[in-house]
Amino acid sequence: MQRRVTFDSRLLPYLLLAPQVAVTLVFFIWPAAQAIWQSVHLQDAFGIRSEFVWFENFTYVLSDPNYLDTLKTTVIFSVAVTVLAMGVALLLAVLADSKIKGARVYKTLLIWPYALAPAVAAVLWMFIFNPDIGSFGRALRAFGYDWDYRLNGGQALAMVILAASWKQVSYNFIFFLAGLQAIPRSVMEAASIDGAGPARRFWTITFPLLSPTTFFLLVVDMVYAFFETFGTIHALTQGGPGKATETLIFRVYQDGVVNNDLGGSSAQSVILMVIVIALTAVQFRFVERKVHYA
Amino acid sequence: MATVDIRNVRKSYGPVEAIKGIDIAIRDGEFLVLLGPSGCGKSTLLRMVAGLETITGGEVAIGGRVVNQLDPKDRDIAMVFQNYALYPHMTVFDNMAYGLKIRGLPKAEIRARVDKAAAILELGRFLDRRPSQLSGGQRQRVAMGRAIVREPAAFLFDEPLSNLDAKLRTQMRVEIKRLQDRLRITSLYVTHDQVEAMTLADRILVMNHGVAEQIGTPLEVYQRPASLFVAGFIGSPPMNVLDGRIDDRGEAVDLAGGIRLALPQPRLSDAGRAVKLGVRPEHLATADSGFAIEVELVEALGADTVVYGRLAGGESLLVRVAGLPTCRNGDRLTVAPPPDALHLFDAVTGRRLEG
Amino acid sequence: MTPSSSRSRLIDLVPHIVLIVGVLVFVYPIYVTLIGSTWDSGTIGRGGLPLWPSGEGPANYAQAWAGEAGDRAMYTPVRTMMLNSLVMALSIALGKIAISILSAYAVAFFRFPLRMAFFWLIFITLMLPVEVRIIPTYKVVADLGLIDTYAGLTIPLIASATATLLFRQFFLTIPDELLEAAKIDGAGPVRFFIDVVLPLSRTNIAALFVILFIYGWNQYLWPLLVTSSRDMETIVTGITKMIGTGESANDWHIIMATTVLAMLPPVAVVLLMQRWFVKGLVDSEK
Ligand SMILES: Nc1ncnc2c1ncn2[C@@H]1O[C@H](COP(=O)(O)OP(=O)(O)OP(=O)(O)O)[C@@H](O)[C@H]1O
Ligand SMILES: [Mg+2]
């Protein structure tokens, strides 16, 4: 954890830490503490007095069928995004890692979508799947399919899932490729000398050796789907139609900003914090193992 | 130019005492080698002189000035590290010049000093290169150049050659020797390589478990090892050590298997004492009486031959003779040392029995 | 040519086909947007977008870049939004790098009381992404009077445990002997930082810069909350405001030109600094 050799100075380390600690205290710890405080208090209509209510806000939130619907939507959305993004990325990475011509060009062409904002990805998808102006959207209707994600909840969910996964493929691709390149050639050569065919090599060697990367991406993609896709949903469907594409983070925004319900949205924020902390904890347990493994 | 005085210096890491009180006065221009096995505290002692490690007890004085409380930069020393510790992003020139720049020397003076050091070390062609573009030997020369340009009161070396391959190490050893003859700057040199110690040192300080086992010139250390530890550490192959007892008249040593070796002069005061008898392999030669061994292994090194023999009692005995092998496995030989090549150590304390 | 060898040729083609399909899926939407940005809004709105560009491009971009209004609504000009996004992305990237490298230096190169407490304080922010604490953070920023300011837009986002951890991890690989050599050369902690640590961190800084620039440029929820004035609009949130509910009667030509311009800086950064960026991304997540 610490170097053997260090500098001696009383004041300097504190000065060096001051900016980051100040920002952390003011914009991280203090708001988080407030969220926790508010989540166990109830404010009157004028925001003047507040009353300690134990876990009432939580019971209220968690027993709200709407909230549970949102939770269900979030889980479906996150699992779908994670599976799609990882599956496609793994396929492309395995192909781009093999010794084929033009591998570098493919890599470059597949890496850049990382740079796009989730909201911009959503806008691009809208340009194509919008039932009025999008080529695919119009084509679907021309074939007699009643396509309009602005009215049909299922289609809307499919749309945000596709747009969100589309944006995340490149990130997964980068990590899978790095993971694949870290597998020693000699291991693969030994396997082919042992007579294992390509498919067998993949399932018995490549995939297990990639498992640290896979696990890492699983967590990252879940966090992405939970939080960063706010832009995707906001730009594409505004959570609708109805509440068909409302995820937890979108709802925090709705309740806190649009509906101004501080206690409820704070309780939701605290629930989200618990989810992130759980995901991060899982990731760290695993990271430690990975350090061991490396 | 300065003396370095180490007075009863101790170092503790918590409850562990790494250096247990070492005293030595290093003369101006002297080349002192700290020699000992891994973990004996050589680096710790050197680093206390450098100011990189606090001193738990005792005093270090450089040029007569006690430096215990001074920062490394104020001690007027320069140090050469085992892994070179060159700044990877600086050119050779900048690596050597960095300390001078910090001290605010004028540019022309820096240029002159670096050029001079580069000439001595034949680094002139490499001044614009980065360390990564140099070989190990060249890097080590840059590290030495960085020390030389400082014109310090003392050089400190911590195993500077142990990252080099055998051939380069020999070559650099000779270079350091030449440099020392030319610059005559007081030096402390840490190594666990006895050849480096024997060839470079004016005096050697042999360390073991944080204490000085012996301080002396290379020849003293070889000819009159102060303890069994020193006897075993210096010399290759190592000294043979056998259990024995001085007879009641103090005239000879009795060994297992009825072997009896006469002492060069009688030691009446030690009569009847249990001893360890040391004999260097190179001092054994075939004789009519002495150690009867059966040859188990013969190593021909070209210039000389090492014979691994076994005594009747089961102890092994090494013999080194000049030239090519004259015996084979299974042969029986009798070898003996001249009387003045016997080393006697107390069987309990391991200290040398003088006399 | 034997039949079996021609079949194996076909099999060899499969990876290429899959990869080309993959690339097309990622390129096609961009292509459509690029083409769209060169046509008039009527053509796009009718859904009759051809696959080739038209000559309207320059006019569309000029209108988007400087114009206050499209044919149907008022907008913030792209140049204003680009400037805001640029300020936001640069402040976040450079601010994060600056405060993280300093705090990492303190944690890695000094021994001082409460060192681990500070380390954990920073570390904990890893678990609090801005989205999670968005409402209370908004309130703090409002109380400080920072709504609709660059400070409010950027400072709450510049504390980053990831960057600190990355630098700290790198600092731990700097050999002890280098530090000792510097001490003997007479360098104190400040000089050592400027003369040795900073130059050695160049690659890490470059890699982090790419990642953080993109992170900053792509911020969405936070700017949506803390900016309300049109002068403070950032380009990513600006686009979705232009689109509104996605009616077919929209200034699509301006929207598409704006989208192209919004993608340009981050994509350029990724493509130009690809090598550093990939290394930095993979390293920072280790
Ligand atoms: N920072 C420390 N904390 C605790 N013990 C230490 C520390 N540094 C050194 N030691 C102990 O002090 C003893 C001497 O260490 P030192 O590095 O001086 O050995 P050395 O003779 O230089 O060995 P080597 O030849 O392997 O370099 C060792 O037993 C070591 O474990
Ligand atoms: Mg050592």
PDB file of N, CA, C and O in Angstrom, chain A residues 95-140:
ATOM      1  N   LEU A  95     -13.420 -12.360 -33.609  1.00  0.00           N
ATOM      2  CA  LEU A  95     -13.126 -12.339 -35.044  1.00  0.00           C
ATOM      3  C   LEU A  95     -12.003 -11.361 -35.356  1.00  0.00           C
ATOM      4  O   LEU A  95     -11.102 -11.652 -36.139  1.00  0.00           O
ATOM      5  N   ALA A  96     -12.036 -10.191 -34.729  1.00  0.00           N
ATOM      6  CA  ALA A  96     -11.027  -9.172 -35.036  1.00  0.00           C
ATOM      7  C   ALA A  96      -9.662  -9.561 -34.471  1.00  0.00           C
ATOM      8  O   ALA A  96      -8.634  -9.079 -34.940  1.00  0.00           O
ATOM      9  N   ASP A  97      -9.654 -10.442 -33.468  1.00  0.00           N
ATOM     10  CA  ASP A  97      -8.374 -10.857 -32.875  1.00  0.00           C
ATOM     11  C   ASP A  97      -7.713 -11.953 -33.706  1.00  0.00           C
ATOM     12  O   ASP A  97      -6.514 -12.151 -33.634  1.00  0.00           O
ATOM     13  N   SER A  98      -8.523 -12.692 -34.476  1.00  0.00           N
ATOM     14  CA  SER A  98      -7.928 -13.771 -35.260  1.00  0.00           C
ATOM     15  C   SER A  98      -7.041 -13.173 -36.345  1.00  0.00           C
ATOM     16  O   SER A  98      -7.136 -11.990 -36.670  1.00  0.00           O
ATOM     17  N   LYS A  99      -6.190 -14.006 -36.871  1.00  0.00           N
ATOM     18  CA  LYS A  99      -5.198 -13.488 -37.811  1.00  0.00           C
ATOM     19  C   LYS A  99      -5.826 -13.295 -39.189  1.00  0.00           C
ATOM     20  O   LYS A  99      -5.556 -14.049 -40.118  1.00  0.00           O
ATOM     21  N   ILE A 100      -6.718 -12.325 -39.333  1.00  0.00           N
ATOM     22  CA  ILE A 100      -7.286 -12.103 -40.655  1.00  0.00           C
ATOM     23  C   ILE A 100      -6.782 -10.786 -41.203  1.00  0.00           C
ATOM     24  O   ILE A 100      -6.303  -9.918 -40.467  1.00  0.00           O
ATOM     25  N   LYS A 101      -6.898 -10.661 -42.481  1.00  0.00           N
ATOM     26  CA  LYS A 101      -6.451  -9.432 -43.151  1.00  0.00           C
ATOM     27  C   LYS A 101      -7.295  -8.255 -42.680  1.00  0.00           C
ATOM     28  O   LYS A 101      -8.495  -8.378 -42.477  1.00  0.00           O
ATOM     29  N   GLY A 102      -6.660  -7.117 -42.517  1.00  0.00           N
ATOM     30  CA  GLY A 102      -7.425  -5.902 -42.216  1.00  0.00           C
ATOM     31  C   GLY A 102      -7.940  -5.833 -40.794  1.00  0.00           C
ATOM     32  O   GLY A 102      -8.817  -5.039 -40.488  1.00  0.00           O
ATOM     33  N   ALA A 103      -7.388  -6.667 -39.904  1.00  0.00           N
ATOM     34  CA  ALA A 103      -7.869  -6.668 -38.519  1.00  0.00           C
ATOM     35  C   ALA A 103      -7.774  -5.275 -37.908  1.00  0.00           C
ATOM     36  O   ALA A 103      -8.670  -4.836 -37.197  1.00  0.00           O
ATOM     37  N   ARG A 104      -6.685  -4.579 -38.221  1.00  0.00           N
ATOM     38  CA  ARG A 104      -6.492  -3.234 -37.647  1.00  0.00           C
ATOM     39  C   ARG A 104      -7.598  -2.282 -38.069  1.00  0.00           C
ATOM     40  O   ARG A 104      -8.090  -1.474 -37.286  1.00  0.00           O
ATOM     41  N   VAL A 105      -7.966  -2.368 -39.348  1.00  0.00           N
ATOM     42  CA  VAL A 105      -9.002  -1.465 -39.856  1.00  0.00           C
ATOM     43  C   VAL A 105     -10.322  -1.752 -39.151  1.00  0.00           C
ATOM     44  O   VAL A 105     -11.018  -0.835 -38.699  1.00  0.00           O
ATOM     45  N   TYR A 106     -10.647  -3.018 -39.044  1.00  0.00           N
ATOM     46  CA  TYR A 106     -11.884  -3.376 -38.338  1.00  0.00           C
ATOM     47  C   TYR A 106     -11.864  -2.820 -36.920  1.00  0.00           C
ATOM     48  O   TYR A 106     -12.847  -2.282 -36.436  1.00  0.00           O
ATOM     49  N   LYS A 107     -10.726  -2.985 -36.264  1.00  0.00           N
ATOM     50  CA  LYS A 107     -10.629  -2.516 -34.877  1.00  0.00           C
ATOM     51  C   LYS A 107     -10.940  -1.033 -34.785  1.00  0.00           C
ATOM     52  O   LYS A 107     -11.771  -0.596 -33.993  1.00  0.00           O
ATOM     53  N   THR A 108     -10.244  -0.257 -35.633  1.00  0.00           N
ATOM     54  CA  THR A 108     -10.457   1.184 -35.595  1.00  0.00           C
ATOM     55  C   THR A 108     -11.923   1.527 -35.852  1.00  0.00           C
ATOM     56  O   THR A 108     -12.511   2.375 -35.194  1.00  0.00           O
ATOM     57  N   LEU A 109     -12.520   0.829 -36.822  1.00  0.00           N
ATOM     58  CA  LEU A 109     -13.901   1.143 -37.176  1.00  0.00           C
ATOM     59  C   LEU A 109     -14.883   0.735 -36.078  1.00  0.00           C
ATOM     60  O   LEU A 109     -15.999   1.231 -36.027  1.00  0.00           O
ATOM     61  N   LEU A 110     -14.476  -0.170 -35.207  1.00  0.00           N
ATOM     62  CA  LEU A 110     -15.394  -0.630 -34.170  1.00  0.00           C
ATOM     63  C   LEU A 110     -15.173   0.090 -32.838  1.00  0.00           C
ATOM     64  O   LEU A 110     -16.002   0.029 -31.946  1.00  0.00           O
ATOM     65  N   ILE A 111     -14.032   0.759 -32.710  1.00  0.00           N
ATOM     66  CA  ILE A 111     -13.704   1.379 -31.424  1.00  0.00           C
ATOM     67  C   ILE A 111     -14.351   2.750 -31.251  1.00  0.00           C
ATOM     68  O   ILE A 111     -14.789   3.124 -30.170  1.00  0.00           O
ATOM     69  N   TRP A 112     -14.474   3.500 -32.341  1.00  0.00           N
ATOM     70  CA  TRP A 112     -14.823   4.907 -32.193  1.00  0.00           C
ATOM     71  C   TRP A 112     -16.202   5.171 -31.585  1.00  0.00           C
ATOM     72  O   TRP A 112     -16.387   6.227 -30.965  1.00  0.00           O
ATOM     73  N   PRO A 113     -17.225   4.284 -31.726  1.00  0.00           N
ATOM     74  CA  PRO A 113     -18.516   4.662 -31.122  1.00  0.00           C
ATOM     75  C   PRO A 113     -18.430   4.904 -29.623  1.00  0.00           C
ATOM     76  O   PRO A 113     -19.340   5.482 -29.037  1.00  0.00           O
ATOM     77  N   TYR A 114     -17.312   4.481 -29.008  1.00  0.00           N
ATOM     78  CA  TYR A 114     -17.111   4.791 -27.596  1.00  0.00           C
ATOM     79  C   TYR A 114     -17.266   6.285 -27.343  1.00  0.00           C
ATOM     80  O   TYR A 114     -17.697   6.710 -26.278  1.00  0.00           O
ATOM     81  N   ALA A 115     -16.880   7.080 -28.354  1.00  0.00           N
ATOM     82  CA  ALA A 115     -16.867   8.529 -28.166  1.00  0.00           C
ATOM     83  C   ALA A 115     -18.259   9.147 -28.138  1.00  0.00           C
ATOM     84  O   ALA A 115     -18.406  10.299 -27.756  1.00  0.00           O
ATOM     85  N   LEU A 116     -19.276   8.409 -28.565  1.00  0.00           N
ATOM     86  CA  LEU A 116     -20.606   9.012 -28.668  1.00  0.00           C
ATOM     87  C   LEU A 116     -21.281   9.082 -27.301  1.00  0.00           C
ATOM     88  O   LEU A 116     -21.190   8.170 -26.498  1.00  0.00           O
ATOM     89  N   ALA A 117     -22.020  10.183 -27.098  1.00  0.00           N
ATOM     90  CA  ALA A 117     -22.822  10.293 -25.882  1.00  0.00           C
ATOM     91  C   ALA A 117     -24.023   9.369 -26.004  1.00  0.00           C
ATOM     92  O   ALA A 117     -24.549   9.181 -27.103  1.00  0.00           O
ATOM     93  N   PRO A 118     -24.476   8.786 -24.890  1.00  0.00           N
ATOM     94  CA  PRO A 118     -25.676   7.943 -24.949  1.00  0.00           C
ATOM     95  C   PRO A 118     -26.848   8.671 -25.600  1.00  0.00           C
ATOM     96  O   PRO A 118     -27.597   8.081 -26.384  1.00  0.00           O
ATOM     97  N   ALA A 119     -26.971   9.954 -25.296  1.00  0.00           N
ATOM     98  CA  ALA A 119     -28.088  10.697 -25.872  1.00  0.00           C
ATOM     99  C   ALA A 119     -27.932  10.826 -27.383  1.00  0.00           C
ATOM    100  O   ALA A 119     -28.904  10.737 -28.135  1.00  0.00           O
ATOM    101  N   VAL A 120     -26.691  11.030 -27.842  1.00  0.00           N
ATOM    102  CA  VAL A 120     -26.465  11.156 -29.283  1.00  0.00           C
ATOM    103  C   VAL A 120     -26.749   9.816 -29.968  1.00  0.00           C
ATOM    104  O   VAL A 120     -27.348   9.772 -31.054  1.00  0.00           O
ATOM    105  N   ALA A 121     -26.347   8.722 -29.337  1.00  0.00           N
ATOM    106  CA  ALA A 121     -26.662   7.409 -29.891  1.00  0.00           C
ATOM    107  C   ALA A 121     -28.168   7.277 -30.076  1.00  0.00           C
ATOM    108  O   ALA A 121     -28.647   6.791 -31.105  1.00  0.00           O
ATOM    109  N   ALA A 122     -28.913   7.731 -29.077  1.00  0.00           N
ATOM    110  CA  ALA A 122     -30.364   7.647 -29.168  1.00  0.00           C
ATOM    111  C   ALA A 122     -30.875   8.470 -30.346  1.00  0.00           C
ATOM    112  O   ALA A 122     -31.748   8.019 -31.100  1.00  0.00           O
ATOM    113  N   VAL A 123     -30.298   9.643 -30.526  1.00  0.00           N
ATOM    114  CA  VAL A 123     -30.737  10.509 -31.620  1.00  0.00           C
ATOM    115  C   VAL A 123     -30.460   9.839 -32.964  1.00  0.00           C
ATOM    116  O   VAL A 123     -31.303   9.848 -33.872  1.00  0.00           O
ATOM    117  N   LEU A 124     -29.308   9.214 -33.098  1.00  0.00           N
ATOM    118  CA  LEU A 124     -28.981   8.531 -34.350  1.00  0.00           C
ATOM    119  C   LEU A 124     -29.998   7.428 -34.634  1.00  0.00           C
ATOM    120  O   LEU A 124     -30.433   7.245 -35.771  1.00  0.00           O
ATOM    121  N   TRP A 125     -30.351   6.693 -33.589  1.00  0.00           N
ATOM    122  CA  TRP A 125     -31.335   5.621 -33.786  1.00  0.00           C
ATOM    123  C   TRP A 125     -32.690   6.185 -34.165  1.00  0.00           C
ATOM    124  O   TRP A 125     -33.419   5.593 -34.958  1.00  0.00           O
ATOM    125  N   MET A 126     -32.982   7.327 -33.594  1.00  0.00           N
ATOM    126  CA  MET A 126     -34.258   7.947 -33.949  1.00  0.00           C
ATOM    127  C   MET A 126     -34.274   8.332 -35.425  1.00  0.00           C
ATOM    128  O   MET A 126     -35.287   8.148 -36.100  1.00  0.00           O
ATOM    129  N   PHE A 127     -33.143   8.842 -35.915  1.00  0.00           N
ATOM    130  CA  PHE A 127     -33.093   9.229 -37.327  1.00  0.00           C
ATOM    131  C   PHE A 127     -33.446   8.052 -38.225  1.00  0.00           C
ATOM    132  O   PHE A 127     -33.922   8.224 -39.341  1.00  0.00           O
ATOM    133  N   ILE A 128     -33.184   6.851 -37.753  1.00  0.00           N
ATOM    134  CA  ILE A 128     -33.404   5.676 -38.594  1.00  0.00           C
ATOM    135  C   ILE A 128     -34.740   5.006 -38.321  1.00  0.00           C
ATOM    136  O   ILE A 128     -35.425   4.560 -39.229  1.00  0.00           O
ATOM    137  N   PHE A 129     -35.132   4.962 -37.060  1.00  0.00           N
ATOM    138  CA  PHE A 129     -36.334   4.195 -36.713  1.00  0.00           C
ATOM    139  C   PHE A 129     -37.558   5.050 -36.462  1.00  0.00           C
ATOM    140  O   PHE A 129     -38.614   4.519 -36.158  1.00  0.00           O
ATOM    141  N   ASN A 130     -37.398   6.365 -36.575  1.00  0.00           N
ATOM    142  CA  ASN A 130     -38.581   7.204 -36.441  1.00  0.00           C
ATOM    143  C   ASN A 130     -39.593   6.805 -37.510  1.00  0.00           C
ATOM    144  O   ASN A 130     -39.255   6.679 -38.682  1.00  0.00           O
ATOM    145  N   PRO A 131     -40.864   6.586 -37.131  1.00  0.00           N
ATOM    146  CA  PRO A 131     -41.837   6.095 -38.109  1.00  0.00           C
ATOM    147  C   PRO A 131     -42.134   7.100 -39.226  1.00  0.00           C
ATOM    148  O   PRO A 131     -42.603   6.708 -40.289  1.00  0.00           O
ATOM    149  N   ASP A 132     -41.823   8.384 -38.978  1.00  0.00           N
ATOM    150  CA  ASP A 132     -42.095   9.369 -40.020  1.00  0.00           C
ATOM    151  C   ASP A 132     -40.884   9.631 -40.902  1.00  0.00           C
ATOM    152  O   ASP A 132     -40.996   9.673 -42.122  1.00  0.00           O
ATOM    153  N   ILE A 133     -39.737   9.821 -40.296  1.00  0.00           N
ATOM    154  CA  ILE A 133     -38.595  10.241 -41.101  1.00  0.00           C
ATOM    155  C   ILE A 133     -37.545   9.145 -41.265  1.00  0.00           C
ATOM    156  O   ILE A 133     -36.690   9.231 -42.131  1.00  0.00           O
ATOM    157  N   GLY A 134     -37.560   8.111 -40.423  1.00  0.00           N
ATOM    158  CA  GLY A 134     -36.494   7.128 -40.456  1.00  0.00           C
ATOM    159  C   GLY A 134     -36.684   6.106 -41.565  1.00  0.00           C
ATOM    160  O   GLY A 134     -37.795   5.640 -41.802  1.00  0.00           O
ATOM    161  N   SER A 135     -35.624   5.735 -42.233  1.00  0.00           N
ATOM    162  CA  SER A 135     -35.750   4.800 -43.346  1.00  0.00           C
ATOM    163  C   SER A 135     -36.278   3.447 -42.856  1.00  0.00           C
ATOM    164  O   SER A 135     -37.207   2.880 -43.437  1.00  0.00           O
ATOM    165  N   PHE A 136     -35.709   2.928 -41.765  1.00  0.00           N
ATOM    166  CA  PHE A 136     -36.156   1.623 -41.269  1.00  0.00           C
ATOM    167  C   PHE A 136     -37.570   1.727 -40.697  1.00  0.00           C
ATOM    168  O   PHE A 136     -38.386   0.827 -40.901  1.00  0.00           O
ATOM    169  N   GLY A 137     -37.797   2.817 -39.979  1.00  0.00           N
ATOM    170  CA  GLY A 137     -39.127   3.013 -39.401  1.00  0.00           C
ATOM    171  C   GLY A 137     -40.195   2.989 -40.489  1.00  0.00           C
ATOM    172  O   GLY A 137     -41.220   2.311 -40.375  1.00  0.00           O
ATOM    173  N   ARG A 138     -39.938   3.714 -41.581  1.00  0.00           N
ATOM    174  CA  ARG A 138     -40.907   3.754 -42.673  1.00  0.00           C
ATOM    175  C   ARG A 138     -40.995   2.413 -43.374  1.00  0.00           C
ATOM    176  O   ARG A 138     -42.088   1.975 -43.768  1.00  0.00           O
ATOM    177  N   ALA A 139     -39.850   1.749 -43.500  1.00  0.00           N
ATOM    178  CA  ALA A 139     -39.858   0.451 -44.173  1.00  0.00           C
ATOM    179  C   ALA A 139     -40.717  -0.538 -43.391  1.00  0.00           C
ATOM    180  O   ALA A 139     -41.519  -1.281 -43.977  1.00  0.00           O
ATOM    181  N   LEU A 140     -40.586  -0.518 -42.056  1.00  0.00           N
ATOM    182  CA  LEU A 140     -41.385  -1.435 -41.242  1.00  0.00           C
ATOM    183  C   LEU A 140     -42.883  -1.188 -41.471  1.00  0.00           C
ATOM    184  O   LEU A 140     -43.668  -2.128 -41.623  1.00  0.00           O
TER     185      LEU A 140
END
